[in-house]
Coordinates of C-alpha atoms and ligand atoms in Angstrom, one line a residue:
M1 CA 11.9 5.9 22.0
K2 CA 12.5 2.5 20.3
K3 CA 14.1 2.5 16.8
R4 CA 11.9 1.4 13.9
G5 CA 12.7 -2.1 12.5
F6 CA 11.4 -3.0 9.1
S7 CA 11.4 -6.1 6.9
G8 CA 9.5 -7.7 4.0
V9 CA 8.8 -11.3 3.1
R10 CA 8.1 -12.4 -0.5
P11 CA 4.9 -14.3 -0.7
T12 CA 6.1 -17.6 -2.1
G13 CA 3.6 -19.6 -0.1
R14 CA 4.3 -21.5 3.0
L15 CA 7.6 -20.5 4.6
H16 CA 10.3 -23.0 5.1
I17 CA 12.8 -23.6 7.9
G18 CA 15.4 -21.5 5.9
N19 CA 13.0 -18.5 6.1
Y20 CA 12.4 -19.2 9.7
L21 CA 16.0 -19.5 10.8
G22 CA 17.3 -16.7 8.5
A23 CA 14.4 -14.2 9.2
G24 CA 11.3 -15.3 11.1
K25 CA 13.1 -16.0 14.4
N26 CA 14.9 -12.7 14.2
Y27 CA 11.6 -10.9 13.5
V28 CA 10.1 -12.4 16.7
A29 CA 13.2 -11.6 18.8
M30 CA 13.2 -7.9 17.5
Q31 CA 9.6 -7.2 18.6
D32 CA 10.6 -6.3 22.1
E33 CA 13.7 -4.3 21.2
Y34 CA 12.3 -2.3 18.2
D35 CA 9.1 -0.8 17.0
C36 CA 8.7 -3.3 14.2
V37 CA 6.9 -3.1 10.9
Y38 CA 6.7 -6.4 8.9
C39 CA 5.1 -6.8 5.5
I40 CA 4.3 -9.4 2.9
V41 CA 5.8 -7.8 -0.2
D42 CA 3.3 -9.0 -2.8
L43 CA 4.2 -6.3 -5.4
H44 CA 7.7 -7.6 -5.5
A45 CA 6.3 -11.0 -6.5
L46 CA 5.1 -9.4 -9.7
T47 CA 8.5 -8.3 -10.9
T48 CA 9.1 -11.8 -12.2
L49 CA 5.5 -12.4 -13.2
A50 CA 5.3 -15.5 -11.1
D51 CA 2.2 -17.7 -11.1
T52 CA -0.3 -15.0 -10.0
D53 CA -3.2 -17.5 -9.8
K54 CA -1.7 -18.6 -6.5
L55 CA -0.7 -15.1 -5.3
Q56 CA -3.6 -14.6 -2.9
S57 CA -3.2 -18.0 -1.2
N58 CA 0.6 -17.6 -1.1
I59 CA 0.1 -14.2 0.7
Y60 CA -2.3 -15.8 3.2
E61 CA -0.1 -18.8 3.9
A62 CA 3.0 -16.7 4.5
F63 CA 1.0 -14.4 6.8
L64 CA -0.2 -17.4 8.7
D65 CA 3.3 -18.7 9.1
L66 CA 4.6 -15.4 10.4
L67 CA 1.8 -15.2 13.0
A68 CA 2.4 -18.9 14.0
A69 CA 6.1 -18.2 14.3
G70 CA 5.3 -15.7 17.1
I71 CA 4.8 -12.2 15.5
D72 CA 2.5 -10.6 17.9
P73 CA 0.1 -8.0 16.3
Q74 CA 0.0 -6.2 19.6
K75 CA 3.7 -5.5 19.5
A76 CA 4.5 -5.3 15.7
V77 CA 2.6 -4.0 12.7
I78 CA 2.1 -6.8 10.2
F79 CA 0.4 -6.3 6.9
V80 CA 0.4 -6.8 3.1
Q81 CA 2.4 -4.4 1.0
S82 CA -0.3 -3.6 -1.7
H83 CA -2.9 -3.0 1.0
V84 CA -1.2 0.4 1.6
P85 CA -1.3 1.9 -1.9
E86 CA 0.9 4.9 -0.8
I87 CA 3.9 2.6 -1.6
N88 CA 3.2 3.0 -5.3
E89 CA 3.4 6.8 -5.0
L90 CA 6.6 6.8 -3.0
F91 CA 8.1 4.3 -5.5
T92 CA 7.5 6.7 -8.3
L93 CA 8.9 9.7 -6.4
L94 CA 12.0 7.8 -5.3
S95 CA 12.5 6.7 -8.9
M96 CA 13.1 10.3 -9.8
A97 CA 16.1 10.4 -7.5
T98 CA 17.7 7.2 -8.6
P99 CA 20.1 7.1 -11.6
L100 CA 19.3 4.2 -14.0
S101 CA 23.0 3.3 -14.0
W102 CA 22.8 2.3 -10.4
L103 CA 20.0 -0.1 -11.1
L104 CA 21.5 -1.7 -14.2
R105 CA 24.7 -2.7 -12.3
V106 CA 22.8 -4.6 -9.6
P107 CA 24.1 -8.3 -9.8
T108 CA 20.7 -9.8 -9.1
F109 CA 19.1 -7.8 -11.9
K110 CA 21.8 -9.0 -14.3
E111 CA 21.3 -12.6 -13.1
K112 CA 17.5 -12.5 -13.5
A113 CA 17.9 -10.8 -16.9
R114 CA 20.2 -13.6 -18.0
M115 CA 17.9 -16.3 -16.7
H116 CA 14.6 -14.8 -18.0
P117 CA 15.6 -12.8 -21.1
Q118 CA 12.0 -12.9 -22.3
N119 CA 10.8 -11.0 -19.3
V120 CA 13.2 -8.1 -18.4
N121 CA 10.5 -5.7 -17.4
Y122 CA 10.7 -2.1 -16.1
G123 CA 9.5 -3.3 -12.6
L124 CA 12.4 -5.8 -12.4
V125 CA 15.0 -3.0 -13.0
G126 CA 13.2 -0.8 -10.4
Y127 CA 13.0 -3.6 -7.8
P128 CA 15.7 -2.0 -5.5
V129 CA 13.8 1.3 -5.6
L130 CA 10.7 -0.4 -4.5
M131 CA 12.6 -2.1 -1.8
A132 CA 14.1 1.3 -0.7
A133 CA 10.5 2.8 -0.8
D134 CA 9.3 0.0 1.5
I135 CA 11.8 0.7 4.1
V136 CA 11.6 4.5 4.1
L137 CA 7.8 4.8 3.7
Y138 CA 7.7 3.3 7.2
K139 CA 10.9 5.2 8.4
G140 CA 12.7 1.9 8.9
E141 CA 16.0 2.5 10.7
V142 CA 17.1 -1.1 11.3
V143 CA 16.6 -3.9 8.7
P144 CA 17.3 -7.6 9.5
V145 CA 19.1 -9.1 6.6
G146 CA 21.3 -12.0 5.6
E147 CA 24.8 -11.3 4.2
D148 CA 23.6 -12.0 0.7
Q149 CA 21.1 -9.1 0.9
L150 CA 23.7 -6.5 2.1
P151 CA 24.3 -5.1 -1.5
H152 CA 20.5 -4.3 -1.8
L153 CA 20.4 -2.5 1.5
E154 CA 23.5 -0.5 0.5
L155 CA 21.7 0.6 -2.7
A156 CA 18.7 1.6 -0.6
R157 CA 21.1 3.7 1.6
E158 CA 22.6 5.3 -1.5
I159 CA 19.1 6.2 -2.8
V160 CA 18.3 7.7 0.6
R161 CA 21.5 9.8 0.6
R162 CA 20.9 11.1 -2.9
F163 CA 17.3 12.0 -2.0
N164 CA 18.4 13.8 1.2
E165 CA 21.1 15.7 -0.6
H166 CA 18.8 16.8 -3.3
F167 CA 15.6 17.5 -1.4
G168 CA 16.8 18.1 2.2
E169 CA 17.2 15.7 5.1
T170 CA 14.1 13.5 5.0
F171 CA 15.1 9.9 5.7
R172 CA 17.5 8.2 8.0
E173 CA 19.9 5.7 6.3
P174 CA 18.7 2.3 7.3
Q175 CA 21.2 0.1 9.1
A176 CA 21.6 -3.7 8.6
K177 CA 21.0 -6.0 11.4
L178 CA 22.7 -9.2 10.4
T179 CA 20.9 -12.4 11.2
N180 CA 22.6 -15.0 13.5
F181 CA 22.0 -17.7 11.0
P182 CA 23.1 -15.9 7.8
M183 CA 22.4 -18.5 5.2
V184 CA 20.6 -21.8 5.5
V185 CA 21.7 -24.4 2.9
G186 CA 19.0 -26.7 1.5
L187 CA 18.7 -30.4 1.8
D188 CA 20.8 -30.8 -1.4
G189 CA 23.8 -29.5 0.6
K190 CA 24.8 -26.9 -2.1
D191 CA 22.3 -24.1 -2.7
K192 CA 20.5 -21.8 -0.4
M193 CA 17.3 -23.4 0.9
S194 CA 14.6 -22.4 -1.5
K195 CA 11.1 -23.5 -2.4
S196 CA 11.8 -23.1 -6.1
L197 CA 14.7 -25.5 -5.8
G198 CA 12.7 -28.0 -3.9
N199 CA 15.5 -28.4 -1.3
H200 CA 13.4 -27.1 1.6
I201 CA 11.3 -28.3 4.6
E202 CA 8.1 -26.3 5.1
L203 CA 7.5 -24.9 8.6
A204 CA 4.0 -26.2 8.5
A205 CA 4.9 -29.7 7.3
T206 CA 3.7 -32.6 9.4
A207 CA 6.2 -34.5 11.6
E208 CA 6.1 -37.4 9.1
E209 CA 6.7 -35.2 6.1
T210 CA 9.6 -33.5 7.9
T211 CA 11.2 -36.9 8.7
K212 CA 10.9 -38.0 5.1
R213 CA 12.5 -34.8 3.8
V214 CA 15.4 -34.9 6.4
M215 CA 16.1 -38.5 5.6
S216 CA 16.6 -37.5 1.9
A217 CA 19.2 -34.8 2.9
V218 CA 22.7 -34.9 1.4
T219 CA 25.4 -35.3 4.0
D220 CA 29.3 -35.3 3.9
P221 CA 29.9 -36.4 0.3
T222 CA 33.3 -37.9 1.2
R223 CA 31.6 -40.4 3.6
K224 CA 30.7 -43.4 1.5
L225 CA 30.6 -46.1 4.1
R226 CA 29.4 -46.2 7.7
S227 CA 33.0 -46.9 8.8
D228 CA 34.4 -43.8 7.0
P229 CA 35.3 -41.0 9.3
G230 CA 33.0 -38.0 8.7
H231 CA 33.7 -34.3 8.2
P232 CA 31.0 -32.6 10.2
K233 CA 32.0 -29.1 9.2
A234 CA 31.3 -30.0 5.5
C235 CA 27.9 -31.5 6.3
N236 CA 24.7 -29.6 6.2
V237 CA 22.9 -32.0 8.5
F238 CA 25.5 -31.0 11.1
K239 CA 24.8 -27.3 10.6
L240 CA 21.1 -27.9 11.1
R241 CA 21.7 -29.9 14.2
E242 CA 23.9 -27.1 15.5
H243 CA 20.8 -25.0 15.5
F244 CA 18.0 -27.5 16.4
D245 CA 20.1 -29.8 18.7
P246 CA 22.9 -27.6 20.2
E247 CA 23.4 -29.6 23.4
C248 CA 24.5 -32.7 21.4
I249 CA 26.8 -30.9 19.0
T250 CA 30.2 -31.4 20.7
Q251 CA 29.6 -35.1 21.1
L252 CA 28.2 -35.4 17.6
E253 CA 31.3 -33.8 16.1
E254 CA 33.6 -36.3 17.9
D255 CA 31.3 -39.3 17.1
C256 CA 31.1 -38.3 13.4
R257 CA 34.9 -37.8 13.0
M258 CA 35.5 -41.2 14.7
A259 CA 32.8 -42.9 12.6
R260 CA 30.9 -43.9 15.8
I261 CA 27.6 -42.7 14.4
G262 CA 26.0 -43.3 11.0
C263 CA 24.3 -40.7 8.8
V264 CA 20.9 -42.4 9.0
D265 CA 20.8 -42.2 12.8
C266 CA 22.2 -38.7 12.7
K267 CA 19.4 -37.6 10.3
R268 CA 16.8 -39.3 12.3
A269 CA 17.9 -37.4 15.4
L270 CA 17.8 -34.1 13.4
A271 CA 14.2 -34.9 12.3
E272 CA 13.2 -35.5 15.9
A273 CA 14.9 -32.3 17.0
I274 CA 13.2 -30.2 14.2
N275 CA 9.8 -31.7 15.0
C276 CA 10.2 -31.1 18.7
D277 CA 11.4 -27.4 18.1
L278 CA 8.5 -26.6 15.7
A279 CA 5.7 -28.4 17.6
P280 CA 4.4 -25.3 19.4
L281 CA 4.6 -23.2 16.1
R282 CA 2.7 -25.9 14.2
A283 CA 0.0 -26.2 16.9
R284 CA -0.4 -22.4 16.8
R285 CA -0.7 -22.5 13.0
I286 CA -3.4 -25.1 13.1
S287 CA -5.4 -23.0 15.6
L288 CA -4.9 -19.8 13.5
A289 CA -5.9 -21.6 10.3
A290 CA -9.1 -22.7 12.0
N291 CA -9.9 -19.0 12.6
P292 CA -9.6 -17.2 9.2
E293 CA -11.8 -14.2 10.3
Y294 CA -9.2 -13.4 13.0
V295 CA -6.3 -13.7 10.5
R296 CA -8.2 -11.4 8.0
Q297 CA -8.8 -8.9 10.8
V298 CA -5.2 -8.8 11.8
M299 CA -4.3 -8.2 8.1
L300 CA -6.8 -5.3 8.0
D301 CA -5.7 -3.7 11.3
G302 CA -2.1 -4.0 10.2
A303 CA -2.7 -2.2 6.9
M304 CA -4.6 0.6 8.7
K305 CA -1.8 1.1 11.2
A306 CA 0.8 1.0 8.4
Q307 CA -1.2 3.5 6.4
V308 CA -1.1 6.1 9.2
I309 CA 2.7 6.1 9.1
A310 CA 2.8 6.0 5.2
R311 CA 0.6 9.0 4.8
Q312 CA 2.7 11.1 7.1
T313 CA 5.9 10.1 5.3
L314 CA 4.4 10.8 1.9
D315 CA 3.1 14.2 2.9
E316 CA 6.6 15.1 4.0
V317 CA 8.2 13.8 0.8
K318 CA 5.7 15.6 -1.4
S319 CA 6.3 18.8 0.4
K320 CA 10.1 18.5 0.1
M321 CA 9.7 17.8 -3.6
G322 CA 7.5 20.8 -4.2
L323 CA 4.4 18.8 -5.0
I324 CA 2.3 20.3 -2.2
Ligands
SF4_1 FE1 26.8 -35.4 8.7 FE2 25.8 -36.6 10.9 FE3 26.7 -38.1 8.8 FE4 28.4 -36.7 10.3 S1 27.1 -38.4 11.0 S2 28.4 -36.8 8.1 S3 27.3 -34.9 10.9 S4 25.0 -36.7 8.8

């Protein structure tokens, strides 16, 4: 029997190539090896009270991108978190098994509380419990994560251990499956690629938009003139070419160090490679977007399949906790 893989994607709208390299590609690859459950975690988006006017369209766009990336609803369950309301009940029940001190020490909570002191809500503190509930509601055993998410998964494992110790063996501790491309740096060359920082390239961007964005990317900061030798390992364009253009990478490294290639030509080659790699995905997305009834049906079917698993888990949890 295949192990259950689980992961959630925050609905921040259209996905970007950082989401794709860091998560989406891994999700697609995992479909054959694991029994996968993927969800768009819309409740998580509420913890920071983001612009909820756009929430529905953001959910839809992210869902479309995952399908276009190659998630096959015949192989994996794909759905929207809030469409299976059992998550709210498990979140409450797991909260009872989670010491507040564990949540207050989470670095991302401290950081968010510092950045948005006017909005330190109860949901934000409980975010890791909701994340743990997501995984265990669907009995997730393997969770694809980047290195930066490992502390969150460790906390989910601690919550599971505590619950099992207190109420009896119920959940398996989820294991991390590290992505091959742990962190994708944005076009600014410093921070993680992120829509909110504007240093991203949307998966669904046109070839022209992609080229324009790539041409604006920061390269090796020490290379001021075309004749200056470059330092490819310090250049984010090089990292992206390693992924999108691997057969050229040895030659590029040498050409860059010897100043035989300029950054403009190098970026143009990267844009071409990205456009070529993403062309099938973008074509699939256009055809899916033209068929919203199909996409809505996949969403509905996914929620129904997920709910079957969720109800079983919840019955077991309530029984262990003496509620039924
Ligand atoms: Fe980066 Fe390419 Fe310029 Fe070298 S030539 S510094 S790899 S953009």
